[in-house]
Coordinates of C-alpha atoms and ligand atoms in Angstrom, one line a residue:
Chain A
M11 CA 206.3 -30.5 1.3
T12 CA 203.6 -30.7 4.0
T13 CA 199.9 -30.8 3.3
E14 CA 199.5 -27.3 4.7
E15 CA 202.0 -25.8 2.3
H16 CA 200.3 -27.5 -0.6
T17 CA 196.9 -26.2 0.5
A18 CA 198.3 -22.7 0.6
R19 CA 199.5 -23.0 -3.0
A20 CA 196.4 -24.3 -4.6
M21 CA 193.0 -25.3 -3.4
V22 CA 192.3 -27.4 -6.5
E23 CA 195.1 -28.7 -8.7
A24 CA 193.9 -30.8 -11.6
V25 CA 196.2 -31.9 -14.4
G26 CA 194.7 -33.7 -17.4
I27 CA 191.9 -35.3 -15.4
G28 CA 189.4 -37.3 -17.4
R29 CA 186.7 -39.9 -16.8
D30 CA 185.3 -42.6 -19.1
F31 CA 182.0 -44.4 -18.6
T32 CA 181.4 -47.8 -20.0
V33 CA 177.8 -48.2 -21.1
A34 CA 176.1 -51.3 -22.5
E35 CA 173.9 -50.8 -25.4
G36 CA 171.3 -53.0 -27.2
R37 CA 169.4 -56.0 -26.2
F38 CA 170.9 -59.2 -24.8
P39 CA 172.4 -61.1 -27.7
R40 CA 173.7 -58.0 -29.5
R41 CA 174.7 -56.2 -26.3
V42 CA 177.8 -54.2 -27.0
K43 CA 179.9 -52.2 -24.5
R44 CA 180.9 -48.7 -25.5
V45 CA 183.3 -46.3 -23.7
V46 CA 181.9 -42.8 -23.4
P47 CA 184.5 -40.1 -22.4
A48 CA 182.4 -37.8 -20.2
V49 CA 185.4 -35.8 -19.3
R50 CA 188.3 -35.9 -21.8
S51 CA 191.1 -33.8 -20.2
I52 CA 190.8 -30.9 -17.8
D53 CA 193.5 -28.7 -16.4
L54 CA 192.3 -26.5 -13.6
T55 CA 194.1 -24.7 -10.8
V56 CA 192.1 -22.8 -8.2
R57 CA 194.0 -20.6 -5.7
P58 CA 192.8 -19.9 -2.2
G59 CA 190.3 -17.0 -2.1
E60 CA 189.2 -17.3 -5.7
I61 CA 185.6 -17.6 -7.0
V62 CA 185.5 -19.6 -10.2
A63 CA 182.5 -20.3 -12.3
C64 CA 182.2 -23.3 -14.7
L65 CA 180.0 -22.8 -17.7
G66 CA 179.3 -25.2 -20.4
P67 CA 176.5 -26.8 -22.5
N68 CA 174.4 -29.7 -21.2
G69 CA 176.4 -32.9 -21.0
A70 CA 179.7 -31.0 -21.2
G71 CA 181.1 -32.8 -18.2
K72 CA 180.7 -30.1 -15.4
S73 CA 178.9 -32.3 -12.9
S74 CA 181.3 -35.2 -13.6
T75 CA 184.2 -32.9 -12.9
M76 CA 182.6 -31.7 -9.6
K77 CA 182.1 -35.3 -8.6
M78 CA 185.8 -36.0 -9.3
L79 CA 186.8 -33.0 -7.3
T80 CA 184.7 -34.0 -4.3
G81 CA 185.9 -37.6 -4.4
I82 CA 182.7 -39.4 -5.3
L83 CA 183.9 -40.3 -8.8
S84 CA 187.4 -41.5 -9.4
P85 CA 189.2 -40.1 -12.5
T86 CA 190.2 -42.5 -15.2
R87 CA 193.3 -40.5 -15.9
G88 CA 195.2 -37.4 -14.8
S89 CA 196.3 -36.2 -11.4
L90 CA 194.1 -34.4 -8.9
R91 CA 194.6 -32.7 -5.5
V92 CA 191.9 -30.8 -3.6
A93 CA 192.7 -29.1 -0.3
G94 CA 196.0 -31.1 -0.4
L95 CA 194.4 -34.5 -0.7
E96 CA 193.7 -37.0 -3.5
P97 CA 189.9 -36.9 -3.4
S98 CA 188.8 -40.4 -4.3
R99 CA 191.3 -42.0 -2.0
R100 CA 190.7 -39.7 0.9
R101 CA 187.0 -39.0 0.5
T102 CA 185.9 -38.9 4.1
T103 CA 188.9 -36.8 5.2
L104 CA 188.3 -34.4 2.4
A105 CA 184.7 -34.1 3.4
R106 CA 185.8 -32.4 6.6
R107 CA 187.7 -29.7 4.7
I108 CA 185.2 -28.8 2.0
G109 CA 181.5 -28.0 1.7
V110 CA 179.5 -29.3 -1.2
V111 CA 176.1 -28.6 -2.6
F112 CA 174.6 -30.4 -5.6
G113 CA 171.7 -28.2 -6.5
Q114 CA 169.6 -31.1 -7.8
R115 CA 169.9 -33.1 -4.7
T116 CA 169.6 -32.7 -1.0
G117 CA 171.6 -33.9 1.9
L118 CA 169.0 -32.9 4.4
W119 CA 166.7 -35.3 6.3
W120 CA 163.6 -35.4 4.2
D121 CA 161.0 -36.2 7.0
L122 CA 162.5 -34.2 9.8
P123 CA 162.5 -30.4 10.5
L124 CA 165.3 -28.5 8.9
R125 CA 166.7 -27.8 12.3
D126 CA 167.5 -31.5 12.9
S127 CA 169.8 -31.7 9.8
L128 CA 171.6 -28.4 10.7
E129 CA 172.1 -29.4 14.3
L130 CA 173.5 -32.8 13.3
T131 CA 176.5 -31.1 11.5
R132 CA 177.9 -30.2 14.8
H133 CA 178.6 -33.8 15.6
L134 CA 179.2 -34.7 12.0
Y135 CA 182.1 -32.3 11.7
R136 CA 183.0 -32.2 15.4
V137 CA 182.6 -28.4 15.6
P138 CA 182.9 -27.0 19.1
A139 CA 179.4 -26.2 20.5
A140 CA 180.0 -22.4 21.0
E141 CA 181.5 -22.0 17.5
H142 CA 178.7 -24.0 16.0
A143 CA 176.0 -22.0 17.8
H144 CA 177.5 -18.7 16.7
R145 CA 177.8 -19.7 13.0
Y146 CA 174.3 -21.3 13.1
A147 CA 172.8 -18.0 14.3
E148 CA 174.8 -16.0 11.7
L149 CA 173.9 -18.2 8.8
T150 CA 170.2 -18.5 9.9
E151 CA 170.0 -14.7 9.8
L152 CA 172.0 -14.1 6.5
L153 CA 170.0 -16.8 4.6
E154 CA 166.7 -15.9 6.4
L155 CA 166.1 -19.5 7.5
G156 CA 164.2 -18.5 10.7
P157 CA 160.6 -18.9 9.5
F158 CA 161.1 -22.5 8.4
L159 CA 163.6 -24.1 10.8
S160 CA 160.8 -26.2 12.3
T161 CA 159.3 -27.3 8.9
P162 CA 160.0 -30.8 7.6
V163 CA 162.3 -30.6 4.7
R164 CA 159.9 -32.3 2.3
Q165 CA 157.5 -29.3 2.8
L166 CA 160.1 -26.7 1.9
S167 CA 160.1 -24.9 -1.4
L168 CA 163.1 -25.4 -3.7
G169 CA 164.6 -22.0 -2.8
Q170 CA 164.2 -22.6 1.0
R171 CA 165.6 -26.1 0.7
M172 CA 168.6 -24.8 -1.3
R173 CA 169.3 -22.3 1.4
G174 CA 169.1 -25.1 4.0
D175 CA 171.6 -27.2 2.0
L176 CA 173.9 -24.3 1.7
T177 CA 173.8 -23.7 5.4
A178 CA 174.5 -27.4 6.1
A179 CA 177.5 -27.3 3.8
L180 CA 178.9 -24.2 5.6
L181 CA 178.4 -24.8 9.3
H182 CA 181.9 -26.4 9.7
N183 CA 183.5 -23.4 8.0
P184 CA 185.1 -25.2 5.1
R185 CA 187.9 -23.4 3.2
L186 CA 186.5 -24.6 -0.2
L187 CA 182.9 -24.6 -1.3
V188 CA 181.9 -26.6 -4.3
L189 CA 178.5 -25.9 -5.8
D190 CA 176.9 -27.6 -8.7
E191 CA 174.1 -25.4 -10.0
P192 CA 173.3 -23.7 -6.7
T193 CA 170.8 -21.3 -8.3
I194 CA 168.9 -23.8 -10.5
G195 CA 165.2 -23.2 -10.5
L196 CA 165.3 -20.2 -8.2
D197 CA 163.4 -17.0 -8.6
V198 CA 165.2 -13.7 -9.0
V199 CA 164.9 -12.8 -5.3
S200 CA 166.2 -16.1 -4.1
K201 CA 169.0 -16.0 -6.6
A202 CA 170.0 -12.5 -5.4
T203 CA 170.0 -13.7 -1.8
I204 CA 172.3 -16.6 -2.6
R205 CA 174.6 -14.6 -4.8
S206 CA 175.1 -11.8 -2.3
F207 CA 175.6 -14.3 0.4
L208 CA 178.3 -16.1 -1.5
A209 CA 180.1 -12.9 -2.4
R210 CA 180.1 -11.9 1.2
L211 CA 181.4 -15.3 2.3
N212 CA 184.2 -15.0 -0.2
R213 CA 185.0 -11.4 0.7
E214 CA 184.8 -11.6 4.5
E215 CA 186.0 -15.1 5.2
G216 CA 188.1 -15.7 2.2
T217 CA 186.3 -18.9 1.3
T218 CA 187.3 -20.3 -2.0
I219 CA 184.2 -21.0 -4.2
L220 CA 184.0 -23.2 -7.3
L221 CA 180.6 -23.3 -8.9
T222 CA 178.9 -24.5 -12.0
T223 CA 175.9 -22.7 -13.5
H224 CA 173.9 -22.1 -16.7
D225 CA 173.0 -18.6 -15.4
L226 CA 175.3 -15.9 -16.7
G227 CA 173.9 -13.6 -14.0
D228 CA 175.7 -15.8 -11.4
V229 CA 178.9 -15.2 -13.3
E230 CA 178.5 -11.5 -13.8
R231 CA 177.6 -10.9 -10.2
L232 CA 180.1 -13.2 -8.6
C233 CA 183.1 -14.2 -10.5
E234 CA 186.2 -12.7 -11.9
R235 CA 187.2 -15.9 -13.4
V236 CA 185.3 -18.2 -15.8
V237 CA 186.1 -21.6 -17.0
V238 CA 184.1 -22.8 -20.0
I239 CA 183.9 -26.6 -20.4
D240 CA 182.9 -28.1 -23.6
R241 CA 182.8 -31.8 -24.5
G242 CA 184.9 -32.6 -21.6
S243 CA 187.7 -30.1 -22.2
V244 CA 188.5 -26.6 -21.1
A245 CA 187.4 -24.2 -24.0
F246 CA 188.2 -21.0 -22.1
D247 CA 189.8 -20.1 -18.9
G248 CA 190.2 -16.5 -17.9
G249 CA 188.7 -13.3 -16.6
L250 CA 185.3 -12.1 -17.4
D251 CA 187.0 -9.2 -19.3
G252 CA 188.9 -11.6 -21.5
L253 CA 185.6 -13.3 -22.3
R254 CA 184.0 -10.1 -23.3
A255 CA 187.1 -9.1 -25.3
R256 CA 186.6 -12.1 -27.6
D257 CA 183.8 -10.3 -29.3
P258 CA 183.5 -6.7 -28.0
G259 CA 180.4 -5.9 -30.1
S260 CA 178.1 -8.5 -28.5
D261 CA 176.8 -9.2 -25.0
I262 CA 178.3 -12.0 -22.9
E263 CA 175.5 -14.5 -23.7
T264 CA 176.4 -14.3 -27.4
V265 CA 180.1 -14.8 -26.6
V266 CA 179.4 -17.9 -24.5
A267 CA 177.0 -19.3 -27.0
G268 CA 179.7 -18.8 -29.7
L269 CA 182.1 -20.8 -27.5
Y270 CA 179.6 -23.7 -27.3
R271 CA 179.1 -23.6 -31.0
D272 CA 182.8 -23.6 -31.7
G273 CA 182.9 -26.8 -29.7
A274 CA 180.1 -28.4 -31.6
A275 CA 181.8 -27.6 -34.9
R276 CA 185.0 -29.4 -33.8
P277 CA 185.3 -33.0 -35.1
Chain B
M81 CA 180.6 -42.0 18.2
L82 CA 178.6 -38.9 19.2
V83 CA 177.5 -38.5 15.6
H84 CA 176.1 -42.0 15.5
G85 CA 174.1 -41.4 18.6
A86 CA 172.6 -38.3 17.0
V87 CA 171.9 -40.3 13.8
Y88 CA 170.3 -43.1 15.8
A89 CA 168.0 -40.5 17.5
R90 CA 167.0 -39.1 14.1
G91 CA 166.3 -42.5 12.7
L92 CA 164.0 -43.2 15.7
R93 CA 162.2 -39.9 15.3
R94 CA 161.9 -40.2 11.6
Y95 CA 160.1 -43.5 11.7
S96 CA 157.9 -42.5 14.6
T97 CA 156.1 -40.4 12.0
Y98 CA 154.8 -43.6 10.4
R99 CA 152.2 -44.5 13.0
A100 CA 149.4 -45.7 10.8
A101 CA 151.7 -48.1 8.9
T102 CA 152.9 -49.4 12.2
L103 CA 149.4 -50.2 13.4
A104 CA 148.6 -52.0 10.2
G105 CA 151.8 -54.0 10.7
V106 CA 150.7 -55.1 14.1
L107 CA 147.4 -56.2 12.7
T108 CA 148.9 -58.2 9.8
N109 CA 151.6 -59.8 11.8
S110 CA 149.1 -60.8 14.6
V111 CA 146.6 -62.3 12.1
F112 CA 149.2 -64.2 10.2
G113 CA 150.8 -65.4 13.5
A114 CA 147.4 -66.6 14.7
I115 CA 146.7 -68.6 11.5
N116 CA 150.2 -70.1 11.6
A117 CA 149.8 -71.0 15.2
M118 CA 146.5 -72.8 14.7
V119 CA 148.0 -74.8 11.8
L120 CA 150.9 -75.8 14.1
L121 CA 148.5 -76.7 17.0
A122 CA 146.7 -79.0 14.6
L123 CA 150.0 -80.6 13.6
F124 CA 151.1 -81.0 17.2
G125 CA 147.7 -82.5 18.1
A126 CA 148.8 -85.6 16.1
R127 CA 152.3 -85.7 17.5
P128 CA 153.0 -84.1 20.9
E129 CA 156.7 -83.6 20.2
I130 CA 158.8 -83.0 17.1
N131 CA 162.6 -82.8 17.3
G132 CA 162.5 -81.4 20.9
Y133 CA 159.7 -78.9 20.2
D134 CA 156.3 -79.2 21.8
A135 CA 153.2 -77.2 20.7
T136 CA 153.9 -74.3 23.1
D137 CA 157.5 -73.9 21.9
A138 CA 156.4 -73.9 18.3
V139 CA 153.6 -71.3 18.8
T140 CA 156.0 -69.1 20.9
Q141 CA 158.6 -69.2 18.1
V142 CA 155.9 -68.3 15.5
F143 CA 155.1 -65.1 17.5
I144 CA 158.8 -64.3 18.0
G145 CA 159.1 -64.6 14.3
Q146 CA 156.1 -62.3 13.6
A147 CA 157.4 -59.8 16.2
L148 CA 160.7 -59.6 14.5
I149 CA 159.4 -59.0 11.0
G150 CA 159.2 -55.2 11.6
V151 CA 162.6 -55.2 13.2
T152 CA 164.5 -57.2 10.6
L153 CA 162.4 -56.3 7.5
I154 CA 163.9 -59.2 5.6
I155 CA 160.4 -60.2 4.2
S156 CA 159.3 -57.2 2.2
G157 CA 160.8 -55.5 -0.8
P158 CA 163.8 -53.2 -0.7
S159 CA 163.6 -51.7 2.8
L160 CA 166.6 -49.6 3.2
D161 CA 166.1 -46.1 1.6
L162 CA 169.7 -46.5 0.5
S163 CA 168.4 -48.7 -2.4
T164 CA 166.5 -45.7 -3.9
R165 CA 169.4 -43.4 -3.2
I166 CA 171.8 -45.6 -5.1
R167 CA 169.4 -45.8 -8.1
T168 CA 168.8 -42.1 -8.3
G169 CA 172.3 -41.1 -7.4
D170 CA 171.3 -39.3 -4.1
V171 CA 173.8 -41.6 -2.4
A172 CA 176.3 -38.9 -3.6
M173 CA 175.1 -36.9 -0.6
D174 CA 175.8 -39.8 1.8
L175 CA 179.2 -40.2 0.4
L176 CA 180.0 -36.6 0.9
R177 CA 179.7 -36.9 4.7
P178 CA 182.8 -37.5 6.8
V179 CA 181.3 -40.7 8.2
P180 CA 181.6 -44.2 6.7
L181 CA 178.5 -45.1 4.7
Q182 CA 177.8 -48.3 6.6
S183 CA 178.0 -47.0 10.1
W184 CA 175.8 -44.0 9.1
W185 CA 173.0 -46.3 7.8
L186 CA 173.5 -48.8 10.7
A187 CA 172.9 -46.0 13.2
Q188 CA 169.9 -44.8 11.4
D189 CA 168.5 -48.3 10.9
L190 CA 169.0 -49.2 14.6
G191 CA 166.8 -46.2 15.4
R192 CA 164.2 -47.5 13.1
A193 CA 164.5 -51.0 14.5
T194 CA 164.1 -49.7 18.1
F195 CA 160.8 -48.0 17.1
A196 CA 159.6 -51.1 15.2
F197 CA 160.4 -53.3 18.2
A198 CA 158.6 -51.1 20.7
W199 CA 155.5 -50.3 18.6
R200 CA 155.2 -53.3 16.3
G201 CA 157.2 -56.2 17.7
L202 CA 156.1 -56.1 21.4
P203 CA 152.4 -55.4 20.6
T204 CA 152.3 -58.4 18.1
F205 CA 153.9 -60.7 20.7
A206 CA 151.4 -59.4 23.3
V207 CA 148.5 -60.3 21.0
G208 CA 150.0 -63.8 20.6
A209 CA 150.2 -64.1 24.4
L210 CA 146.6 -63.1 24.8
L211 CA 145.3 -65.6 22.2
F212 CA 147.6 -68.5 22.9
D213 CA 149.6 -70.2 25.6
L214 CA 153.2 -68.9 25.1
A215 CA 156.3 -69.9 26.9
A216 CA 158.1 -67.5 29.3
P217 CA 161.7 -66.6 28.5
D218 CA 164.3 -69.1 29.8
A219 CA 167.1 -66.6 29.9
P220 CA 165.7 -63.0 29.8
L221 CA 169.1 -61.3 29.8
A222 CA 170.6 -63.4 27.0
T223 CA 167.3 -62.9 25.1
V224 CA 167.7 -59.1 25.3
V225 CA 171.3 -59.3 24.0
S226 CA 170.2 -61.7 21.3
L227 CA 167.5 -59.2 20.1
L228 CA 170.1 -56.5 19.9
L229 CA 172.2 -58.7 17.7
V230 CA 169.1 -59.5 15.6
A231 CA 168.7 -55.8 14.9
V232 CA 172.4 -55.5 13.8
L233 CA 172.2 -58.7 11.7
G234 CA 169.0 -57.6 10.0
F235 CA 170.6 -54.4 9.0
A236 CA 173.9 -56.1 7.9
L237 CA 172.1 -58.5 5.6
R238 CA 169.8 -55.9 4.0
Y239 CA 172.8 -53.6 3.6
L240 CA 174.6 -56.2 1.6
Y241 CA 171.5 -56.9 -0.6
T242 CA 171.3 -53.1 -1.1
L243 CA 174.9 -52.6 -2.1
S244 CA 174.4 -55.0 -5.0
G245 CA 172.5 -52.0 -6.4
F246 CA 175.8 -50.3 -7.2
W247 CA 176.3 -53.0 -9.8
I248 CA 172.9 -54.2 -10.9
L249 CA 171.0 -50.9 -10.2
D250 CA 167.5 -52.6 -10.0
V251 CA 167.7 -54.7 -6.9
R252 CA 164.0 -55.7 -6.8
G253 CA 164.6 -59.1 -8.3
L254 CA 167.2 -59.9 -5.7
W255 CA 164.9 -58.7 -2.9
T256 CA 162.0 -60.8 -4.1
L257 CA 164.2 -63.9 -4.0
M258 CA 165.8 -63.1 -0.7
G259 CA 162.5 -62.0 0.7
F260 CA 161.4 -65.6 0.3
V261 CA 164.5 -67.6 1.0
G262 CA 165.6 -65.4 3.9
P263 CA 162.5 -65.8 6.1
V264 CA 162.3 -69.6 5.5
A265 CA 166.0 -70.1 6.3
A266 CA 165.5 -67.9 9.3
G267 CA 162.8 -70.1 10.8
M268 CA 160.5 -67.1 10.7
M269 CA 157.7 -69.0 8.8
L270 CA 158.1 -72.3 10.4
P271 CA 160.5 -73.4 13.3
L272 CA 163.6 -75.1 11.8
A273 CA 163.0 -77.9 14.3
L274 CA 160.1 -79.0 12.0
F275 CA 162.6 -79.5 9.1
P276 CA 164.4 -82.8 8.7
A277 CA 167.3 -82.7 11.2
P278 CA 170.2 -82.6 8.7
V279 CA 168.6 -79.7 6.8
A280 CA 167.9 -77.9 10.1
D281 CA 171.4 -78.4 11.3
V282 CA 172.9 -76.8 8.2
L283 CA 170.3 -73.9 8.2
R284 CA 171.0 -73.2 11.9
L285 CA 174.6 -72.2 11.0
L286 CA 173.7 -69.8 8.2
P287 CA 173.3 -66.1 9.0
W288 CA 169.5 -66.0 8.5
A289 CA 168.9 -68.5 11.3
S290 CA 170.5 -66.0 13.7
L291 CA 167.6 -63.6 13.0
V292 CA 164.8 -65.8 14.4
Q293 CA 165.7 -69.5 15.0
I294 CA 168.7 -68.8 17.3
P295 CA 167.1 -66.1 19.3
A296 CA 164.0 -68.3 19.7
E297 CA 166.1 -71.2 20.9
I298 CA 167.8 -68.8 23.4
Y299 CA 164.3 -67.6 24.6
L300 CA 163.1 -71.2 24.9
G301 CA 166.4 -72.5 26.4
K302 CA 167.0 -75.2 23.8
D303 CA 170.1 -77.4 23.8
T304 CA 170.2 -77.5 20.0
L305 CA 172.1 -74.2 20.2
P306 CA 175.8 -74.3 19.3
G307 CA 177.6 -75.5 22.4
G308 CA 174.2 -76.4 23.8
S309 CA 173.9 -73.1 25.7
A310 CA 172.6 -69.5 25.2
L311 CA 176.2 -68.3 25.2
G312 CA 176.9 -70.5 22.2
G313 CA 173.9 -69.0 20.4
L314 CA 175.0 -65.4 21.2
A315 CA 178.5 -66.2 20.0
L316 CA 177.1 -67.5 16.7
Q317 CA 175.1 -64.3 16.2
A318 CA 178.0 -62.1 17.2
G319 CA 180.2 -64.0 14.8
W320 CA 177.9 -63.5 11.9
A321 CA 177.4 -59.8 12.8
T322 CA 181.2 -59.3 12.7
V323 CA 181.6 -61.2 9.4
L324 CA 178.7 -59.5 7.7
L325 CA 179.6 -56.0 8.8
G326 CA 183.2 -56.6 7.8
L327 CA 182.0 -57.8 4.4
G328 CA 179.8 -54.8 4.2
A329 CA 182.7 -52.4 4.8
W330 CA 184.8 -54.2 2.2
V331 CA 182.0 -54.1 -0.4
T332 CA 181.4 -50.5 0.3
G333 CA 185.0 -49.7 -0.4
R334 CA 184.9 -51.5 -3.7
A335 CA 181.6 -50.1 -4.7
T336 CA 182.6 -46.5 -4.1
R337 CA 186.0 -46.9 -5.8
K338 CA 185.0 -48.8 -8.9
V339 CA 181.4 -47.9 -9.4
V340 CA 179.5 -44.9 -10.5
V341 CA 177.3 -42.4 -8.7
Q342 CA 174.3 -42.0 -11.1
G343 CA 172.9 -38.8 -12.5
G344 CA 174.0 -35.2 -13.2
Ligands
ATP468 N1 176.7 -42.7 -15.0 C1 176.9 -42.4 -16.3 N2 177.0 -43.3 -17.2 C2 177.2 -43.0 -18.5 N3 177.4 -41.8 -19.0 C3 177.3 -40.8 -18.1 C4 177.1 -41.0 -16.7 N4 177.1 -39.8 -16.1 C5 177.3 -38.9 -17.0 N5 177.4 -39.4 -18.2 C6 177.7 -38.7 -19.5 O1 178.7 -37.8 -19.3 C7 178.5 -36.6 -20.0 C8 178.8 -35.5 -19.0 O2 177.7 -35.4 -18.0 P1 177.7 -34.3 -16.9 O3 176.5 -34.7 -16.0 O4 179.0 -34.2 -16.3 O5 177.3 -33.0 -17.7 P2 177.0 -31.5 -17.2 O6 178.0 -30.7 -17.9 O7 176.9 -31.5 -15.8 O8 175.6 -31.3 -17.9 P3 174.4 -30.4 -17.4 O9 174.7 -29.0 -17.7 O10 173.3 -30.9 -18.2 O11 174.2 -30.6 -16.0 C9 177.2 -36.7 -20.6 O12 177.3 -36.9 -21.9 C10 176.5 -37.8 -19.9 O13 175.6 -38.5 -20.7
MG469 MG1 175.3 -31.1 -14.4

């Protein structure tokens, strides 16, 4: 089977992936090492063209899972393929095929105008000049970057910076976009801009999107499929309808909170 | 390769925003160089020649050393932003680029070093030349090549110090130690020629000497260089650059496979 065939079948194929951290506790003479399973065992298949949202309480293991998918954290167990590659072994090759945004961090050049970071992606991903220019113009318009392209990144607001990071992750037209909390800390207008942009990207270009969020609005606006992660395992994987159907009387927030509580009650 | 050129240009542009700090650097390095030079002149007043160095040689090397502080940055604390990025976990963003971590930071740091050389190194040396009698370069072309290798070596050493942060997280202790040992072993504080000959001969072969002592000897045309010629000195520098960058690439591989990117 070639890589291309594999990619066509599944964008993400995770079987039983998990990650343990070893942490040292206590002061020197009584220092003990303890193994913390941040992610116990996750099965997740994402097909091309899907938008999947990962929900889960703080510390559930969402970010750790995204790190494994993008190749910056190697799994302790399980097997994993993303865009046809084993992420931690082929990290730099995978980087050409996917776009990644970690909402809490920035990949932009802090001291330089936003434009400098965006223009660099052309060389970084070896995008032909004309194609890059076209996409740059398009993304600049859709995400309304025009007014602050010349502003140093450290002077941008959170929402402006997030749109900049999103653009930087998309200029090479990746088939898979991985977003860890892309709407964290944004106001309602910025959230709406980003949501409608992502929906359009998925609809018109068929980009597969995998995102984590604590905002149920993101899920309702964007996703047909929801994966709830709790204590490092998948607690629910299915359609939004399926999630609602678990407790038809109450709203979606109550259902999700119930899922988190179920998890907490488990031994 | 194109991408590294673009990163180099951004490194250069980025550091050129720190003008006031650069000016302060010129002042500090010039004053320290002048004090150091006067002490050495007093020393050479008693003995006109020590291990092949006369007063002019020694004072010239002092100012070469001062001029290279800003380029090599081996004196101060953690001086590669990468240190902070490893501690906070922002290095995740660096690892998500389709370019090896080391070459990305090398390109950026060479941009910084170019700025530091033009705006801090050269002015410091010029102040030295105004105040004291400095020697003219014996082999200008070899000196230029040697300075390029200094910039690469300065990066390679600091990159290795920095990578230890993947294991020990707080690298300040290591930097304090290396910030003292490195410059002494480099001949940045005092020419190695003033050390007892057996000590100097060993130190000359270590990587730090290739940052100041070896380029100074190339500039001054000394026959204490390996093979007795500028070419031998350049070969030593290039050898260390290859070894240290190779080591850096290997450690990067281990660090990113075994070790953890911090933070949610
Ligand atoms: N470097 C680390 N060393 C030790 N433990 C870690 C490390 N990184 C994460 N953990 C632990 O792993 C668990 C999962 O963390 P993770 O960041 O994946 O959670 P999350 O689902 O993204 O949470 P949040 O919603 O708060 O962002 C947490 O219990 C956390 O304490
Ligand atoms: Mg998280």
